[in-house]
């Protein structure tokens, strides 16, 4: 008698059980006080980066300051501060811990709900925090990079592959969707109580800066998405320069200084809100 189907079924069940056990251990690790403590510190660094981006953008809006207003410029400000190297490595540790915590949270949500869609939010946020971690590492080891130039190089690489224009256009649509998602969460306050966010019982000022911050970040991400689409349609990587290019695009519009100033203040609100999550975040 052939028992191979039974053995295959047993192996599949064993693998499934092992995956669930691993997810259970990941969820327990994410729930430890030490992991949550370092993750909270990560929120402070994320908030600091956004406040610095807002400050750089506000300087450009008020005084026509040249230079860039993006994550790399913000981390450069941290690097040049007294004790910069220590702050950079602290940023590496805390942002990496936050990224890992978000990843473990995604695994835990997948285990609890048995739906991959439930894990998409924290998983996507984890990738963003891993990106910020790598930026801190780059500056800590002396490899300082310009985000705008890197965005253009990445865009050029995508355009160079077969059907690169189509791929880049789809990426632009995804970025637009993320921008709409941020704005929607800000308007509806749908961020409360989810993915280590404050609950509805948080102080009103936390809810206000969170709403304003999410809308402002949504606007900035939307403009980035538009630039990606323009670069895809025109097959020109120079038209995609990341967040800095998006903010400068706002400044070039009628009443651009006022628009950029409002978005900058909104990004500052997002930074304050992120830092507030260090105290008010609800960890599941």
CSV table of C-alpha atoms in Angstrom, one decimal, residues 51-219:
chain,number,residue,atom,x,y,z
A,51,UNK,CA,10.5,67.4,13.3
A,52,UNK,CA,13.9,68.1,11.7
A,53,UNK,CA,12.5,67.5,8.2
A,54,UNK,CA,9.7,70.0,9.0
A,55,UNK,CA,12.2,72.5,10.3
A,56,UNK,CA,14.3,72.3,7.1
A,57,UNK,CA,11.1,72.6,5.0
A,58,UNK,CA,9.9,75.5,7.0
A,59,UNK,CA,13.2,77.3,6.6
A,60,UNK,CA,12.8,76.8,2.8
A,61,UNK,CA,9.3,78.2,2.9
A,62,UNK,CA,10.1,81.3,5.0
A,63,UNK,CA,13.6,82.2,3.9
A,64,UNK,CA,14.0,80.4,0.6
A,65,UNK,CA,16.7,78.3,2.1
A,66,UNK,CA,18.6,76.1,-0.4
A,67,UNK,CA,19.4,72.5,0.3
A,68,UNK,CA,17.3,69.4,0.9
A,69,UNK,CA,14.5,68.7,3.3
A,70,UNK,CA,14.3,64.9,3.6
A,71,UNK,CA,15.3,62.1,5.9
A,72,UNK,CA,19.0,62.1,4.9
A,73,UNK,CA,19.2,65.9,5.7
A,74,UNK,CA,17.4,65.3,9.0
A,75,UNK,CA,19.8,62.6,10.0
A,76,UNK,CA,22.7,64.8,8.9
A,77,UNK,CA,21.5,67.4,11.4
A,78,UNK,CA,21.5,64.7,14.1
A,79,UNK,CA,25.1,63.7,13.1
A,80,UNK,CA,26.3,67.3,13.3
A,81,UNK,CA,24.9,67.9,16.8
A,82,UNK,CA,27.0,67.5,20.0
A,83,UNK,CA,27.4,63.8,20.7
A,84,UNK,CA,26.3,63.1,17.1
A,85,UNK,CA,28.0,59.7,16.8
A,86,UNK,CA,26.4,58.5,20.0
A,87,UNK,CA,23.0,59.8,18.9
A,88,UNK,CA,23.4,58.0,15.5
A,89,UNK,CA,24.1,54.6,17.1
A,90,UNK,CA,21.3,55.1,19.5
A,91,UNK,CA,19.1,55.8,16.5
A,92,UNK,CA,20.3,52.6,14.9
A,93,UNK,CA,19.5,50.5,18.0
A,94,UNK,CA,16.1,52.1,18.7
A,95,UNK,CA,14.8,52.2,15.2
A,96,UNK,CA,16.0,48.6,14.5
A,97,UNK,CA,14.2,47.5,17.7
A,98,UNK,CA,11.1,49.3,16.6
A,99,UNK,CA,11.3,47.7,13.1
A,100,UNK,CA,11.8,44.3,14.6
A,101,UNK,CA,8.9,44.8,17.0
A,102,UNK,CA,6.6,45.9,14.2
A,103,UNK,CA,7.6,42.7,12.3
A,104,UNK,CA,6.9,40.5,15.3
A,105,UNK,CA,3.6,42.3,15.7
A,106,UNK,CA,2.8,41.5,12.1
A,107,UNK,CA,3.5,37.8,12.7
A,108,UNK,CA,1.4,37.9,15.8
A,109,UNK,CA,-1.6,39.5,14.0
A,110,UNK,CA,-1.2,36.9,11.3
A,111,UNK,CA,-1.3,34.1,13.9
A,112,UNK,CA,-4.3,35.5,15.8
A,113,UNK,CA,-6.5,36.3,12.7
A,114,UNK,CA,-5.1,33.7,10.2
A,115,UNK,CA,-5.3,36.4,7.5
A,116,UNK,CA,-2.3,37.9,5.8
A,117,UNK,CA,-4.2,41.2,5.2
A,118,UNK,CA,-4.3,41.8,9.0
A,119,UNK,CA,-0.5,41.8,9.0
A,120,UNK,CA,0.0,44.1,6.1
A,121,UNK,CA,-0.1,47.4,8.1
A,122,UNK,CA,2.6,46.6,10.7
A,123,UNK,CA,4.7,44.7,8.1
A,124,UNK,CA,4.7,47.8,5.8
A,125,UNK,CA,5.6,50.0,8.7
A,126,UNK,CA,8.4,47.6,9.7
A,127,UNK,CA,9.9,48.0,6.2
A,128,UNK,CA,9.8,51.8,6.6
A,129,UNK,CA,11.5,51.6,10.0
A,130,UNK,CA,14.2,49.2,8.6
A,131,UNK,CA,14.9,51.8,5.9
A,132,UNK,CA,15.3,54.5,8.6
A,133,UNK,CA,17.6,52.2,10.5
A,134,UNK,CA,19.8,51.7,7.5
A,135,UNK,CA,20.0,55.5,7.0
A,136,UNK,CA,21.2,55.9,10.6
A,137,UNK,CA,23.8,53.1,10.0
A,138,UNK,CA,25.0,54.8,6.8
A,139,UNK,CA,25.7,58.1,8.6
A,140,UNK,CA,27.1,56.3,11.6
A,141,UNK,CA,29.8,54.6,9.5
A,142,UNK,CA,30.5,57.7,7.5
A,143,UNK,CA,28.6,56.8,4.3
A,144,UNK,CA,26.5,59.9,4.0
A,145,UNK,CA,24.1,59.8,1.0
A,146,UNK,CA,21.7,62.3,-0.5
A,147,UNK,CA,18.2,60.9,-0.6
A,148,UNK,CA,17.2,62.8,-3.7
A,149,UNK,CA,20.1,61.5,-5.7
A,150,UNK,CA,19.5,58.0,-4.4
A,151,UNK,CA,15.8,58.2,-5.4
A,152,UNK,CA,16.9,59.2,-8.9
A,153,UNK,CA,19.4,56.4,-9.1
A,154,UNK,CA,16.8,53.9,-8.0
A,155,UNK,CA,14.3,55.3,-10.5
A,156,UNK,CA,16.9,55.1,-13.3
A,157,UNK,CA,17.6,51.4,-12.4
A,158,UNK,CA,13.9,50.6,-12.6
A,159,UNK,CA,13.5,52.3,-15.9
A,160,UNK,CA,16.4,50.3,-17.3
A,161,UNK,CA,14.8,46.9,-16.9
A,162,UNK,CA,12.3,45.5,-19.4
A,163,UNK,CA,8.9,47.2,-19.0
A,164,UNK,CA,10.6,49.5,-16.5
A,165,UNK,CA,8.2,52.3,-17.3
A,166,UNK,CA,5.2,50.2,-16.5
A,167,UNK,CA,6.7,48.9,-13.3
A,168,UNK,CA,7.6,52.4,-12.2
A,169,UNK,CA,4.0,53.6,-13.1
A,170,UNK,CA,2.6,50.8,-10.9
A,171,UNK,CA,4.9,51.9,-8.1
A,172,UNK,CA,3.7,55.4,-8.5
A,173,UNK,CA,0.1,54.2,-8.1
A,174,UNK,CA,1.0,52.3,-4.9
A,175,UNK,CA,2.7,55.4,-3.5
A,176,UNK,CA,-0.4,57.4,-4.3
A,177,UNK,CA,-2.5,54.8,-2.5
A,178,UNK,CA,-0.3,55.1,0.5
A,179,UNK,CA,-0.7,58.9,0.5
A,180,UNK,CA,-4.5,58.6,0.3
A,181,UNK,CA,-4.4,56.0,3.1
A,182,UNK,CA,-2.4,58.4,5.4
A,183,UNK,CA,-4.8,61.2,4.7
A,184,UNK,CA,-7.9,59.1,5.2
A,185,UNK,CA,-6.5,57.8,8.6
A,186,UNK,CA,-5.8,61.4,9.6
A,187,UNK,CA,-9.3,62.7,8.7
A,188,UNK,CA,-11.1,59.8,10.3
A,189,UNK,CA,-8.7,59.3,13.1
A,190,UNK,CA,-8.6,55.7,12.1
A,191,UNK,CA,-5.1,55.4,13.4
A,192,UNK,CA,-6.2,55.3,17.0
A,193,UNK,CA,-5.9,51.9,18.7
A,194,UNK,CA,-4.1,50.1,15.9
A,195,UNK,CA,-0.5,49.0,15.4
A,196,UNK,CA,0.9,50.4,18.6
A,197,UNK,CA,-1.1,53.7,18.3
A,198,UNK,CA,-2.7,55.5,21.2
A,199,UNK,CA,-6.2,54.5,22.1
A,200,UNK,CA,-9.3,56.7,21.9
A,201,UNK,CA,-8.7,57.5,25.6
A,202,UNK,CA,-5.5,59.4,24.8
A,203,UNK,CA,-5.4,63.1,25.6
A,204,UNK,CA,-7.1,65.3,23.0
A,205,UNK,CA,-3.9,67.1,22.0
A,206,UNK,CA,-2.4,63.7,20.9
A,207,UNK,CA,-5.4,63.1,18.7
A,208,UNK,CA,-5.2,66.5,17.2
A,209,UNK,CA,-1.5,66.4,16.3
A,210,UNK,CA,-1.9,62.9,15.1
A,211,UNK,CA,-4.8,63.9,12.7
A,212,UNK,CA,-2.9,66.9,11.4
A,213,UNK,CA,0.3,65.0,11.0
A,214,UNK,CA,-1.3,62.1,9.1
A,215,UNK,CA,-3.0,64.5,6.7
A,216,UNK,CA,0.3,66.4,6.1
A,217,UNK,CA,2.3,63.2,5.6
A,218,UNK,CA,-0.4,62.0,3.2
A,219,UNK,CA,-0.1,65.2,1.1
